[in-house]
JSON list of C-alpha atoms in Angstrom, two decimals:
[
{"chain": "A", "resi": 18, "resn": "MET", "atom": "CA", "xyz": [0.00, 0.00, 0.00]},
{"chain": "A", "resi": 19, "resn": "LYS", "atom": "CA", "xyz": [2.79, 2.42, 0.94]},
{"chain": "A", "resi": 20, "resn": "LYS", "atom": "CA", "xyz": [4.44, 1.80, -2.44]},
{"chain": "A", "resi": 21, "resn": "TYR", "atom": "CA", "xyz": [1.32, 2.79, -4.36]},
{"chain": "A", "resi": 22, "resn": "ILE", "atom": "CA", "xyz": [0.84, 5.91, -2.23]},
{"chain": "A", "resi": 23, "resn": "LEU", "atom": "CA", "xyz": [4.41, 6.99, -3.00]},
{"chain": "A", "resi": 24, "resn": "LEU", "atom": "CA", "xyz": [3.89, 6.37, -6.71]},
{"chain": "A", "resi": 25, "resn": "ILE", "atom": "CA", "xyz": [0.72, 8.46, -6.70]},
{"chain": "A", "resi": 26, "resn": "LEU", "atom": "CA", "xyz": [2.43, 11.29, -4.82]},
{"chain": "A", "resi": 27, "resn": "SER", "atom": "CA", "xyz": [5.37, 11.12, -7.24]},
{"chain": "A", "resi": 28, "resn": "PHE", "atom": "CA", "xyz": [2.97, 11.39, -10.17]},
{"chain": "A", "resi": 29, "resn": "PHE", "atom": "CA", "xyz": [1.34, 14.51, -8.78]},
{"chain": "A", "resi": 30, "resn": "VAL", "atom": "CA", "xyz": [4.72, 16.06, -7.99]},
{"chain": "A", "resi": 31, "resn": "MET", "atom": "CA", "xyz": [5.81, 15.57, -11.60]},
{"chain": "A", "resi": 32, "resn": "MET", "atom": "CA", "xyz": [2.51, 16.92, -12.91]},
{"chain": "A", "resi": 33, "resn": "ASN", "atom": "CA", "xyz": [2.61, 20.03, -10.73]},
{"chain": "A", "resi": 34, "resn": "VAL", "atom": "CA", "xyz": [6.24, 20.90, -11.45]},
{"chain": "A", "resi": 35, "resn": "LYS", "atom": "CA", "xyz": [5.08, 22.82, -14.53]},
{"chain": "A", "resi": 36, "resn": "ALA", "atom": "CA", "xyz": [3.46, 25.68, -12.64]},
{"chain": "A", "resi": 37, "resn": "GLU", "atom": "CA", "xyz": [5.01, 25.42, -9.17]},
{"chain": "A", "resi": 38, "resn": "GLY", "atom": "CA", "xyz": [8.06, 26.90, -7.55]},
{"chain": "A", "resi": 39, "resn": "ASP", "atom": "CA", "xyz": [9.01, 30.56, -7.62]},
{"chain": "A", "resi": 40, "resn": "MET", "atom": "CA", "xyz": [7.85, 31.18, -11.20]},
{"chain": "A", "resi": 41, "resn": "PRO", "atom": "CA", "xyz": [5.10, 33.83, -11.42]},
{"chain": "A", "resi": 42, "resn": "VAL", "atom": "CA", "xyz": [1.72, 32.80, -12.81]},
{"chain": "A", "resi": 43, "resn": "VAL", "atom": "CA", "xyz": [0.10, 35.23, -15.25]},
{"chain": "A", "resi": 44, "resn": "ASP", "atom": "CA", "xyz": [-3.69, 35.25, -15.06]},
{"chain": "A", "resi": 45, "resn": "SER", "atom": "CA", "xyz": [-4.58, 38.39, -17.04]},
{"chain": "A", "resi": 46, "resn": "TYR", "atom": "CA", "xyz": [-3.34, 41.14, -19.38]},
{"chain": "A", "resi": 47, "resn": "ILE", "atom": "CA", "xyz": [-4.05, 44.85, -19.33]},
{"chain": "A", "resi": 48, "resn": "GLU", "atom": "CA", "xyz": [-2.93, 46.72, -22.43]},
{"chain": "A", "resi": 49, "resn": "ASP", "atom": "CA", "xyz": [-0.74, 43.71, -23.35]},
{"chain": "A", "resi": 50, "resn": "GLN", "atom": "CA", "xyz": [1.05, 43.81, -19.99]},
{"chain": "A", "resi": 51, "resn": "ALA", "atom": "CA", "xyz": [1.09, 40.66, -17.86]},
{"chain": "A", "resi": 52, "resn": "TYR", "atom": "CA", "xyz": [-0.49, 40.61, -14.39]},
{"chain": "A", "resi": 53, "resn": "SER", "atom": "CA", "xyz": [-0.67, 38.09, -11.58]},
{"chain": "A", "resi": 54, "resn": "GLU", "atom": "CA", "xyz": [-3.57, 38.73, -9.19]},
{"chain": "A", "resi": 55, "resn": "GLY", "atom": "CA", "xyz": [-3.47, 42.40, -10.12]},
{"chain": "A", "resi": 56, "resn": "VAL", "atom": "CA", "xyz": [0.33, 42.77, -9.80]},
{"chain": "A", "resi": 57, "resn": "LEU", "atom": "CA", "xyz": [2.42, 43.62, -12.88]},
{"chain": "A", "resi": 58, "resn": "VAL", "atom": "CA", "xyz": [4.90, 40.86, -13.76]},
{"chain": "A", "resi": 59, "resn": "THR", "atom": "CA", "xyz": [8.15, 42.00, -15.38]},
{"chain": "A", "resi": 60, "resn": "ASN", "atom": "CA", "xyz": [11.56, 40.82, -16.51]},
{"chain": "A", "resi": 61, "resn": "THR", "atom": "CA", "xyz": [11.06, 37.09, -15.93]},
{"chain": "A", "resi": 62, "resn": "TRP", "atom": "CA", "xyz": [9.70, 33.85, -17.25]},
{"chain": "A", "resi": 63, "resn": "ALA", "atom": "CA", "xyz": [6.12, 33.18, -16.14]},
{"chain": "A", "resi": 64, "resn": "TYR", "atom": "CA", "xyz": [3.46, 30.54, -16.62]},
{"chain": "A", "resi": 65, "resn": "ASP", "atom": "CA", "xyz": [0.52, 31.97, -18.57]},
{"chain": "A", "resi": 66, "resn": "THR", "atom": "CA", "xyz": [-2.73, 30.30, -17.53]},
{"chain": "A", "resi": 67, "resn": "THR", "atom": "CA", "xyz": [-4.65, 32.07, -20.31]},
{"chain": "A", "resi": 68, "resn": "ILE", "atom": "CA", "xyz": [-2.80, 30.14, -23.05]},
{"chain": "A", "resi": 69, "resn": "ASP", "atom": "CA", "xyz": [-1.28, 27.26, -21.04]},
{"chain": "A", "resi": 70, "resn": "MET", "atom": "CA", "xyz": [2.22, 28.26, -22.13]},
{"chain": "A", "resi": 71, "resn": "TYR", "atom": "CA", "xyz": [5.33, 29.88, -20.69]},
{"chain": "A", "resi": 72, "resn": "VAL", "atom": "CA", "xyz": [6.05, 33.51, -21.54]},
{"chain": "A", "resi": 73, "resn": "LYS", "atom": "CA", "xyz": [9.21, 35.55, -21.19]},
{"chain": "A", "resi": 74, "resn": "LEU", "atom": "CA", "xyz": [8.39, 39.10, -20.15]},
{"chain": "A", "resi": 75, "resn": "ASP", "atom": "CA", "xyz": [10.44, 42.26, -20.55]},
{"chain": "A", "resi": 76, "resn": "GLU", "atom": "CA", "xyz": [10.92, 45.08, -18.05]},
{"chain": "A", "resi": 77, "resn": "THR", "atom": "CA", "xyz": [7.51, 46.51, -18.93]},
{"chain": "A", "resi": 78, "resn": "GLY", "atom": "CA", "xyz": [5.59, 43.21, -18.66]},
{"chain": "A", "resi": 79, "resn": "HIS", "atom": "CA", "xyz": [5.23, 42.66, -22.41]},
{"chain": "A", "resi": 80, "resn": "ILE", "atom": "CA", "xyz": [5.79, 39.22, -23.94]},
{"chain": "A", "resi": 81, "resn": "ILE", "atom": "CA", "xyz": [9.07, 38.81, -25.80]},
{"chain": "A", "resi": 82, "resn": "MET", "atom": "CA", "xyz": [8.99, 35.01, -26.13]},
{"chain": "A", "resi": 83, "resn": "THR", "atom": "CA", "xyz": [6.48, 32.16, -25.81]},
{"chain": "A", "resi": 84, "resn": "LEU", "atom": "CA", "xyz": [7.53, 28.54, -25.32]},
{"chain": "A", "resi": 85, "resn": "ASP", "atom": "CA", "xyz": [6.02, 25.28, -24.11]},
{"chain": "A", "resi": 86, "resn": "ASN", "atom": "CA", "xyz": [9.17, 24.76, -22.00]},
{"chain": "A", "resi": 87, "resn": "PRO", "atom": "CA", "xyz": [11.39, 27.63, -20.80]},
{"chain": "A", "resi": 88, "resn": "ASN", "atom": "CA", "xyz": [14.31, 25.20, -20.61]},
{"chain": "A", "resi": 89, "resn": "ASN", "atom": "CA", "xyz": [14.46, 25.59, -24.39]},
{"chain": "A", "resi": 90, "resn": "ASP", "atom": "CA", "xyz": [15.13, 29.32, -24.19]},
{"chain": "A", "resi": 91, "resn": "PRO", "atom": "CA", "xyz": [17.56, 29.89, -27.11]},
{"chain": "A", "resi": 92, "resn": "THR", "atom": "CA", "xyz": [19.02, 32.96, -25.40]},
{"chain": "A", "resi": 93, "resn": "ALA", "atom": "CA", "xyz": [19.92, 31.14, -22.16]},
{"chain": "A", "resi": 94, "resn": "ILE", "atom": "CA", "xyz": [23.55, 30.38, -21.29]},
{"chain": "A", "resi": 95, "resn": "LYS", "atom": "CA", "xyz": [24.26, 26.71, -20.65]},
{"chain": "A", "resi": 96, "resn": "GLY", "atom": "CA", "xyz": [26.27, 25.14, -17.84]},
{"chain": "A", "resi": 97, "resn": "LYS", "atom": "CA", "xyz": [27.15, 21.54, -17.02]},
{"chain": "A", "resi": 98, "resn": "ILE", "atom": "CA", "xyz": [25.76, 19.41, -14.22]},
{"chain": "A", "resi": 99, "resn": "ASN", "atom": "CA", "xyz": [26.92, 15.98, -13.06]},
{"chain": "A", "resi": 100, "resn": "ILE", "atom": "CA", "xyz": [24.72, 13.93, -10.74]},
{"chain": "A", "resi": 101, "resn": "LYS", "atom": "CA", "xyz": [26.08, 10.61, -9.51]},
{"chain": "A", "resi": 102, "resn": "ALA", "atom": "CA", "xyz": [24.68, 8.08, -7.06]},
{"chain": "A", "resi": 103, "resn": "LYS", "atom": "CA", "xyz": [26.91, 5.72, -5.08]},
{"chain": "A", "resi": 104, "resn": "VAL", "atom": "CA", "xyz": [24.97, 2.46, -4.91]},
{"chain": "A", "resi": 105, "resn": "ASN", "atom": "CA", "xyz": [25.45, -1.29, -4.51]},
{"chain": "A", "resi": 106, "resn": "SER", "atom": "CA", "xyz": [23.95, -4.23, -6.39]},
{"chain": "A", "resi": 107, "resn": "SER", "atom": "CA", "xyz": [20.65, -3.99, -4.48]},
{"chain": "A", "resi": 108, "resn": "PHE", "atom": "CA", "xyz": [19.88, -0.85, -6.53]},
{"chain": "A", "resi": 109, "resn": "ASP", "atom": "CA", "xyz": [20.14, -2.62, -9.90]},
{"chain": "A", "resi": 110, "resn": "ASP", "atom": "CA", "xyz": [16.35, -2.69, -10.30]},
{"chain": "A", "resi": 111, "resn": "LYS", "atom": "CA", "xyz": [15.71, 0.75, -8.77]},
{"chain": "A", "resi": 112, "resn": "LYS", "atom": "CA", "xyz": [15.36, 4.26, -10.15]},
{"chain": "A", "resi": 113, "resn": "ILE", "atom": "CA", "xyz": [16.39, 7.47, -8.40]},
{"chain": "A", "resi": 114, "resn": "ASN", "atom": "CA", "xyz": [14.37, 10.51, -9.46]},
{"chain": "A", "resi": 115, "resn": "ILE", "atom": "CA", "xyz": [15.68, 14.06, -8.94]},
{"chain": "A", "resi": 116, "resn": "ILE", "atom": "CA", "xyz": [13.96, 17.39, -9.61]},
{"chain": "A", "resi": 117, "resn": "LEU", "atom": "CA", "xyz": [15.75, 20.76, -9.76]},
{"chain": "A", "resi": 118, "resn": "ILE", "atom": "CA", "xyz": [13.77, 24.01, -9.75]},
{"chain": "A", "resi": 119, "resn": "SER", "atom": "CA", "xyz": [14.82, 27.62, -10.20]},
{"chain": "A", "resi": 120, "resn": "GLU", "atom": "CA", "xyz": [12.70, 30.72, -10.66]},
{"chain": "A", "resi": 121, "resn": "SER", "atom": "CA", "xyz": [12.61, 30.16, -14.41]},
{"chain": "A", "resi": 122, "resn": "TYR", "atom": "CA", "xyz": [13.57, 26.54, -15.11]},
{"chain": "A", "resi": 123, "resn": "ARG", "atom": "CA", "xyz": [12.71, 23.02, -14.01]},
{"chain": "A", "resi": 124, "resn": "TYR", "atom": "CA", "xyz": [14.64, 19.84, -14.71]},
{"chain": "A", "resi": 125, "resn": "SER", "atom": "CA", "xyz": [13.94, 16.22, -13.79]},
{"chain": "A", "resi": 126, "resn": "PHE", "atom": "CA", "xyz": [16.47, 13.41, -14.07]},
{"chain": "A", "resi": 127, "resn": "THR", "atom": "CA", "xyz": [16.44, 9.66, -13.48]},
{"chain": "A", "resi": 128, "resn": "LEU", "atom": "CA", "xyz": [19.44, 7.63, -12.38]},
{"chain": "A", "resi": 129, "resn": "ASP", "atom": "CA", "xyz": [19.32, 3.88, -12.90]},
{"chain": "A", "resi": 130, "resn": "LYS", "atom": "CA", "xyz": [21.38, 0.92, -14.09]},
{"chain": "A", "resi": 131, "resn": "SER", "atom": "CA", "xyz": [21.01, 1.97, -17.74]},
{"chain": "A", "resi": 132, "resn": "ASN", "atom": "CA", "xyz": [23.09, 5.11, -17.15]},
{"chain": "A", "resi": 133, "resn": "ASN", "atom": "CA", "xyz": [25.24, 3.59, -14.39]},
{"chain": "A", "resi": 134, "resn": "PHE", "atom": "CA", "xyz": [23.50, 5.89, -11.89]},
{"chain": "A", "resi": 135, "resn": "GLU", "atom": "CA", "xyz": [25.18, 8.96, -13.34]},
{"chain": "A", "resi": 136, "resn": "ILE", "atom": "CA", "xyz": [24.11, 11.76, -15.70]},
{"chain": "A", "resi": 137, "resn": "ASN", "atom": "CA", "xyz": [26.02, 14.58, -17.34]},
{"chain": "A", "resi": 138, "resn": "GLU", "atom": "CA", "xyz": [23.75, 17.25, -18.76]},
{"chain": "A", "resi": 139, "resn": "SER", "atom": "CA", "xyz": [23.80, 20.80, -20.05]},
{"chain": "A", "resi": 140, "resn": "ILE", "atom": "CA", "xyz": [21.22, 22.98, -18.30]},
{"chain": "A", "resi": 141, "resn": "ASN", "atom": "CA", "xyz": [20.53, 26.69, -18.17]},
{"chain": "A", "resi": 142, "resn": "VAL", "atom": "CA", "xyz": [22.78, 28.74, -15.89]},
{"chain": "A", "resi": 143, "resn": "ASP", "atom": "CA", "xyz": [20.86, 29.66, -12.73]},
{"chain": "A", "resi": 144, "resn": "SER", "atom": "CA", "xyz": [20.48, 29.00, -9.00]},
{"chain": "A", "resi": 145, "resn": "TYR", "atom": "CA", "xyz": [18.50, 25.82, -8.35]},
{"chain": "A", "resi": 146, "resn": "GLU", "atom": "CA", "xyz": [16.78, 24.15, -5.44]},
{"chain": "A", "resi": 147, "resn": "ILE", "atom": "CA", "xyz": [16.82, 20.36, -5.24]},
{"chain": "A", "resi": 148, "resn": "THR", "atom": "CA", "xyz": [13.15, 19.83, -4.41]},
{"chain": "A", "resi": 149, "resn": "TYR", "atom": "CA", "xyz": [12.79, 16.09, -4.93]},
{"chain": "A", "resi": 150, "resn": "VAL", "atom": "CA", "xyz": [15.05, 13.04, -4.49]},
{"chain": "A", "resi": 151, "resn": "HIS", "atom": "CA", "xyz": [13.24, 9.71, -4.40]},
{"chain": "A", "resi": 152, "resn": "VAL", "atom": "CA", "xyz": [14.01, 6.00, -4.84]},
{"chain": "A", "resi": 153, "resn": "ASN", "atom": "CA", "xyz": [11.13, 4.05, -6.36]},
{"chain": "A", "resi": 154, "resn": "ASP", "atom": "CA", "xyz": [10.68, 1.39, -3.69]},
{"chain": "A", "resi": 155, "resn": "ASP", "atom": "CA", "xyz": [9.10, 0.92, -0.25]},
{"chain": "A", "resi": 156, "resn": "ASN", "atom": "CA", "xyz": [12.22, 1.72, 1.74]},
{"chain": "A", "resi": 157, "resn": "GLU", "atom": "CA", "xyz": [13.11, 5.01, 3.38]},
{"chain": "A", "resi": 158, "resn": "TYR", "atom": "CA", "xyz": [16.55, 6.43, 2.67]},
{"chain": "A", "resi": 159, "resn": "SER", "atom": "CA", "xyz": [18.21, 9.21, 4.62]},
{"chain": "A", "resi": 160, "resn": "ILE", "atom": "CA", "xyz": [21.12, 10.78, 2.73]},
{"chain": "A", "resi": 161, "resn": "ASP", "atom": "CA", "xyz": [22.80, 14.17, 2.71]},
{"chain": "A", "resi": 162, "resn": "TYR", "atom": "CA", "xyz": [22.81, 16.36, -0.39]},
{"chain": "A", "resi": 163, "resn": "PRO", "atom": "CA", "xyz": [22.84, 20.12, -1.00]},
{"chain": "A", "resi": 164, "resn": "SER", "atom": "CA", "xyz": [19.41, 21.75, -0.97]},
{"chain": "A", "resi": 165, "resn": "ASP", "atom": "CA", "xyz": [20.62, 24.58, -3.24]},
{"chain": "A", "resi": 166, "resn": "ILE", "atom": "CA", "xyz": [23.13, 24.57, -6.09]},
{"chain": "A", "resi": 167, "resn": "ASN", "atom": "CA", "xyz": [24.45, 27.07, -8.62]},
{"chain": "A", "resi": 168, "resn": "VAL", "atom": "CA", "xyz": [25.09, 26.19, -12.25]},
{"chain": "A", "resi": 169, "resn": "TYR", "atom": "CA", "xyz": [27.73, 28.32, -13.94]},
{"chain": "A", "resi": 170, "resn": "ASP", "atom": "CA", "xyz": [28.87, 28.97, -17.48]},
{"chain": "A", "resi": 171, "resn": "ASN", "atom": "CA", "xyz": [31.81, 26.77, -18.58]},
{"chain": "A", "resi": 172, "resn": "LYS", "atom": "CA", "xyz": [31.91, 24.95, -15.24]},
{"chain": "A", "resi": 173, "resn": "VAL", "atom": "CA", "xyz": [30.68, 21.57, -14.00]},
{"chain": "A", "resi": 174, "resn": "THR", "atom": "CA", "xyz": [28.46, 21.47, -10.91]},
{"chain": "A", "resi": 175, "resn": "ASN", "atom": "CA", "xyz": [28.76, 18.09, -9.17]},
{"chain": "A", "resi": 176, "resn": "ILE", "atom": "CA", "xyz": [26.17, 16.41, -6.95]},
{"chain": "A", "resi": 177, "resn": "THR", "atom": "CA", "xyz": [26.79, 13.08, -5.22]},
{"chain": "A", "resi": 178, "resn": "LEU", "atom": "CA", "xyz": [23.98, 10.99, -3.74]},
{"chain": "A", "resi": 179, "resn": "ASP", "atom": "CA", "xyz": [25.56, 8.41, -1.43]},
{"chain": "A", "resi": 180, "resn": "TYR", "atom": "CA", "xyz": [23.42, 5.31, -0.90]},
{"chain": "A", "resi": 181, "resn": "SER", "atom": "CA", "xyz": [26.41, 3.02, -0.25]},
{"chain": "A", "resi": 182, "resn": "ALA", "atom": "CA", "xyz": [25.48, 2.68, 3.44]},
{"chain": "A", "resi": 183, "resn": "TYR", "atom": "CA", "xyz": [22.35, 0.76, 2.43]},
{"chain": "A", "resi": 184, "resn": "LYS", "atom": "CA", "xyz": [23.62, -2.76, 1.93]},
{"chain": "A", "resi": 185, "resn": "ASP", "atom": "CA", "xyz": [22.17, -5.49, -0.24]},
{"chain": "A", "resi": 186, "resn": "THR", "atom": "CA", "xyz": [19.22, -6.99, 1.67]},
{"chain": "A", "resi": 187, "resn": "GLU", "atom": "CA", "xyz": [19.56, -10.36, -0.03]},
{"chain": "A", "resi": 188, "resn": "ASN", "atom": "CA", "xyz": [23.23, -10.57, 0.85]},
{"chain": "A", "resi": 189, "resn": "LYS", "atom": "CA", "xyz": [22.34, -9.70, 4.42]},
{"chain": "A", "resi": 190, "resn": "LYS", "atom": "CA", "xyz": [19.86, -12.58, 4.52]},
{"chain": "A", "resi": 191, "resn": "VAL", "atom": "CA", "xyz": [22.42, -14.99, 3.09]},
{"chain": "A", "resi": 192, "resn": "ASN", "atom": "CA", "xyz": [25.08, -13.82, 5.53]},
{"chain": "A", "resi": 193, "resn": "ASN", "atom": "CA", "xyz": [22.66, -14.10, 8.44]},
{"chain": "A", "resi": 194, "resn": "LYS", "atom": "CA", "xyz": [21.82, -17.67, 7.44]},
{"chain": "A", "resi": 195, "resn": "LYS", "atom": "CA", "xyz": [25.53, -18.48, 7.26]},
{"chain": "A", "resi": 196, "resn": "GLU", "atom": "CA", "xyz": [26.07, -17.00, 10.70]},
{"chain": "A", "resi": 197, "resn": "VAL", "atom": "CA", "xyz": [23.20, -19.04, 12.15]},
{"chain": "A", "resi": 198, "resn": "LYS", "atom": "CA", "xyz": [24.63, -22.21, 10.61]},
{"chain": "A", "resi": 199, "resn": "LYS", "atom": "CA", "xyz": [28.06, -21.42, 12.07]},
{"chain": "A", "resi": 200, "resn": "ILE", "atom": "CA", "xyz": [26.57, -20.89, 15.51]},
{"chain": "A", "resi": 201, "resn": "ILE", "atom": "CA", "xyz": [24.66, -24.19, 15.31]},
{"chain": "A", "resi": 202, "resn": "VAL", "atom": "CA", "xyz": [27.75, -26.11, 14.12]},
{"chain": "A", "resi": 203, "resn": "TYR", "atom": "CA", "xyz": [29.97, -24.58, 16.82]},
{"chain": "A", "resi": 204, "resn": "THR", "atom": "CA", "xyz": [27.35, -25.20, 19.51]},
{"chain": "A", "resi": 205, "resn": "VAL", "atom": "CA", "xyz": [26.80, -28.83, 18.52]},
{"chain": "A", "resi": 206, "resn": "GLY", "atom": "CA", "xyz": [30.56, -29.33, 18.20]},
{"chain": "A", "resi": 207, "resn": "GLY", "atom": "CA", "xyz": [31.11, -27.85, 21.67]},
{"chain": "A", "resi": 208, "resn": "ILE", "atom": "CA", "xyz": [28.43, -30.07, 23.19]},
{"chain": "A", "resi": 209, "resn": "LEU", "atom": "CA", "xyz": [29.89, -33.18, 21.56]},
{"chain": "A", "resi": 210, "resn": "LEU", "atom": "CA", "xyz": [33.40, -32.23, 22.68]},
{"chain": "A", "resi": 211, "resn": "LEU", "atom": "CA", "xyz": [32.18, -31.72, 26.24]},
{"chain": "A", "resi": 212, "resn": "PHE", "atom": "CA", "xyz": [30.32, -35.05, 26.08]},
{"chain": "A", "resi": 213, "resn": "PHE", "atom": "CA", "xyz": [33.44, -36.94, 25.00]},
{"chain": "A", "resi": 214, "resn": "VAL", "atom": "CA", "xyz": [35.58, -35.19, 27.63]},
{"chain": "A", "resi": 215, "resn": "ILE", "atom": "CA", "xyz": [33.15, -36.18, 30.39]},
{"chain": "A", "resi": 216, "resn": "LEU", "atom": "CA", "xyz": [32.90, -39.68, 28.94]},
{"chain": "A", "resi": 217, "resn": "GLY", "atom": "CA", "xyz": [36.71, -39.95, 28.93]},
{"chain": "A", "resi": 218, "resn": "ILE", "atom": "CA", "xyz": [36.90, -38.81, 32.57]},
{"chain": "A", "resi": 219, "resn": "LEU", "atom": "CA", "xyz": [34.26, -41.34, 33.61]},
{"chain": "A", "resi": 220, "resn": "PHE", "atom": "CA", "xyz": [36.03, -44.08, 31.68]},
{"chain": "A", "resi": 221, "resn": "ALA", "atom": "CA", "xyz": [39.36, -43.22, 33.33]},
{"chain": "A", "resi": 222, "resn": "LYS", "atom": "CA", "xyz": [37.78, -43.29, 36.81]},
{"chain": "A", "resi": 223, "resn": "ALA", "atom": "CA", "xyz": [36.13, -46.64, 36.03]},
{"chain": "A", "resi": 224, "resn": "ARG", "atom": "CA", "xyz": [39.50, -48.14, 35.15]},
{"chain": "A", "resi": 225, "resn": "ASN", "atom": "CA", "xyz": [41.03, -46.97, 38.42]},
{"chain": "A", "resi": 226, "resn": "ILE", "atom": "CA", "xyz": [38.35, -48.64, 40.55]}
]
């Protein structure tokens, strides 16, 4: 049940990324100038609910560009980002989902076995918040990672997600079984050894009578 709840929540997070975060939402125009709840919106990307598109606004609130995804802004400067997860074999069938959000841009990435749990991407230069890091299973993982990052021109921003502390569950089970077997063998061996020692003592006493 918990797994399905997490999947549903993940779905809604991905669906709502489009219009959430710090990006302004334009709901009306007055003399071709963009407004959000009566406040003029200027010099930024914004989500336009009247056309279900993203609009880039100038310093007077007029549209200078319209796109279905502001990440594709042809005027934006690109920087490099590297996201790598340290994992063990128990993650071979898992996916790690990451979402980065800035005032103007949103990016989502997936790390899995197909990309060796590492991505190298070009994204628009900006300051980003890491709003979502999730492994698609029923377990809870507590790891440290920066909540905010900066992506610069001609520079690589590195993020490491360290899951190496979470060992392979199956290997744990196998090792536990081996340990139990060792304990049983040693215990039985010790009992038998004690039995033969006592038997030897009794036999020696019987001979001396």
